[in-house]
Amino acid sequence: MSALSRRFCNSLILPLLTGLIPQIATAQGQGEMPPPAITVVTLHAQDVPLTTTLPGRVAASAEAEVRPQVNGIVTERLFEEGRHVMLGEPLFRIDPTTYEAAVAQAEAAVAQARAQAENARREAERVGALRDRRVASESSTDSAIAARDAAEAAVKVAQAQLRTAEIELERTTIRAELDGEIGLTQASRGALVTASQATPMAVIRTLDPVYVDVTQSAAEVIRFRRQMAQTDWQVRNDQKVTLRLADGTDFDKEGTLTAAEPYVNETTGVVTLRLSFANPDRVLLPGMYVQAVVQQTIAQDVILAPQEGVARDRRGQPIALVVNAQNVIEQRALTILQDMGNSWVVSEGLSDGDRIVVEGVQKIGVGMTVAPEERKAPEAEAAAGAPAEAAPEAAPEANAETKAEATPAAPAEGGEPATEPAAEPATDAAK
């Protein structure tokens, strides 16, 4: 066979064989599929603090409503609204003219009573001297002594009236009865106020510390006590409390549970708990809505299962798919205590060392053999992603070299590639 005939046969047979080789390999691979790849997380038992989130409102630890104790016209306001005031600091001044006159009148009454008492004392002494000389009778002596005692008592009455007038005069200057922040005034200069009026002139509140009154349903209290009786978990003696503010952020100070009212509201069925928080920056204000996260106990040897690895069956019971030692899928029924961040706190159904499926659940079933791969930690994923970002910078040079090697030579004038004639000497040599 000539060289030209051999070249013609090779050009027909080689492409046919090349096309059949992938089909043969595919046919051989169809008989046995590789196990599906999934992502798992290895679980570990640990002690976890159990918490409960309760709604509540902030309340001042002390509150005083400023009201007048005497009648009169407000002549002056002596404080700035919204600032801190000290105990005894003057806040308002009421026109004192009437009360100054009452004090002067009481002072005159005291002086008059003292003069009468002094006269009665001297009269009693004279009658006593006459009785010693047997000139005055016993009855006149007794009358003189009684008049003296009555005059002295009248002095005390006048002094008490003077003290009352002085107290009312002092009350024309209304002072703070509490350390705290004072709010807006409800009585302007020139307003007529009356003693013990219904509307306060201002309100003073102590904001450091503050109280947070939260409510918990009686059913939750009973459930928690039953759970404590069934386990060996211990209730925390120092129950720390954190606050979640209305904007979703956490308050930077921890609080304590100070009291629980031993009473269930008949209408709402809840129990009121009182928490105490330090508030030096005045972040918490009375009336503010917050959520208190109370640490109730420490759950021992429980599992933190990722939430993406837990599903619900048709009855609503939590389940999870676990890879056993033989890489076979098993289904577990779980007992969940509560959530914690992105995980569930599981007390039953999972054990230390179990591998829970978190990705690829849609392509597997119970009893299937799988190829598990441990999910990387966020730090490891970030480290693995760093070189990939730098790769595109070196890619152009590598691509250029690859293109230079893979680019065929330019066609000759006859239209055939330039590499074709180079194969002829090898063919002639084979002949």
JSON list of C-alpha atoms in Angstrom, two decimals, residues 36-40 308-309 321 329 356-365 368 370-371:
[
{"chain": "A", "resi": 36, "resn": "PRO", "atom": "CA", "xyz": [-23.65, 12.19, 46.41]},
{"chain": "A", "resi": 37, "resn": "ALA", "atom": "CA", "xyz": [-21.47, 14.79, 48.08]},
{"chain": "A", "resi": 38, "resn": "ILE", "atom": "CA", "xyz": [-22.99, 16.58, 51.08]},
{"chain": "A", "resi": 39, "resn": "THR", "atom": "CA", "xyz": [-21.81, 19.03, 53.74]},
{"chain": "A", "resi": 40, "resn": "VAL", "atom": "CA", "xyz": [-21.93, 18.10, 57.42]},
{"chain": "A", "resi": 308, "resn": "GLU", "atom": "CA", "xyz": [-30.24, 24.85, 58.66]},
{"chain": "A", "resi": 309, "resn": "GLY", "atom": "CA", "xyz": [-29.77, 21.18, 59.57]},
{"chain": "A", "resi": 321, "resn": "LEU", "atom": "CA", "xyz": [-30.46, 13.83, 59.05]},
{"chain": "A", "resi": 329, "resn": "ILE", "atom": "CA", "xyz": [-27.95, 8.66, 56.30]},
{"chain": "A", "resi": 356, "resn": "ILE", "atom": "CA", "xyz": [-25.51, 16.53, 60.97]},
{"chain": "A", "resi": 357, "resn": "VAL", "atom": "CA", "xyz": [-26.28, 17.29, 57.31]},
{"chain": "A", "resi": 358, "resn": "VAL", "atom": "CA", "xyz": [-26.48, 21.02, 56.62]},
{"chain": "A", "resi": 359, "resn": "GLU", "atom": "CA", "xyz": [-26.18, 21.15, 52.79]},
{"chain": "A", "resi": 360, "resn": "GLY", "atom": "CA", "xyz": [-27.36, 18.78, 50.06]},
{"chain": "A", "resi": 361, "resn": "VAL", "atom": "CA", "xyz": [-30.44, 17.52, 51.88]},
{"chain": "A", "resi": 362, "resn": "GLN", "atom": "CA", "xyz": [-32.55, 17.65, 48.69]},
{"chain": "A", "resi": 363, "resn": "LYS", "atom": "CA", "xyz": [-30.56, 14.94, 46.88]},
{"chain": "A", "resi": 364, "resn": "ILE", "atom": "CA", "xyz": [-30.33, 12.34, 49.66]},
{"chain": "A", "resi": 365, "resn": "GLY", "atom": "CA", "xyz": [-32.66, 10.07, 51.62]},
{"chain": "A", "resi": 368, "resn": "MET", "atom": "CA", "xyz": [-28.36, 6.27, 51.27]},
{"chain": "A", "resi": 370, "resn": "VAL", "atom": "CA", "xyz": [-23.06, 9.62, 50.90]},
{"chain": "A", "resi": 371, "resn": "ALA", "atom": "CA", "xyz": [-19.69, 11.33, 50.65]}
]
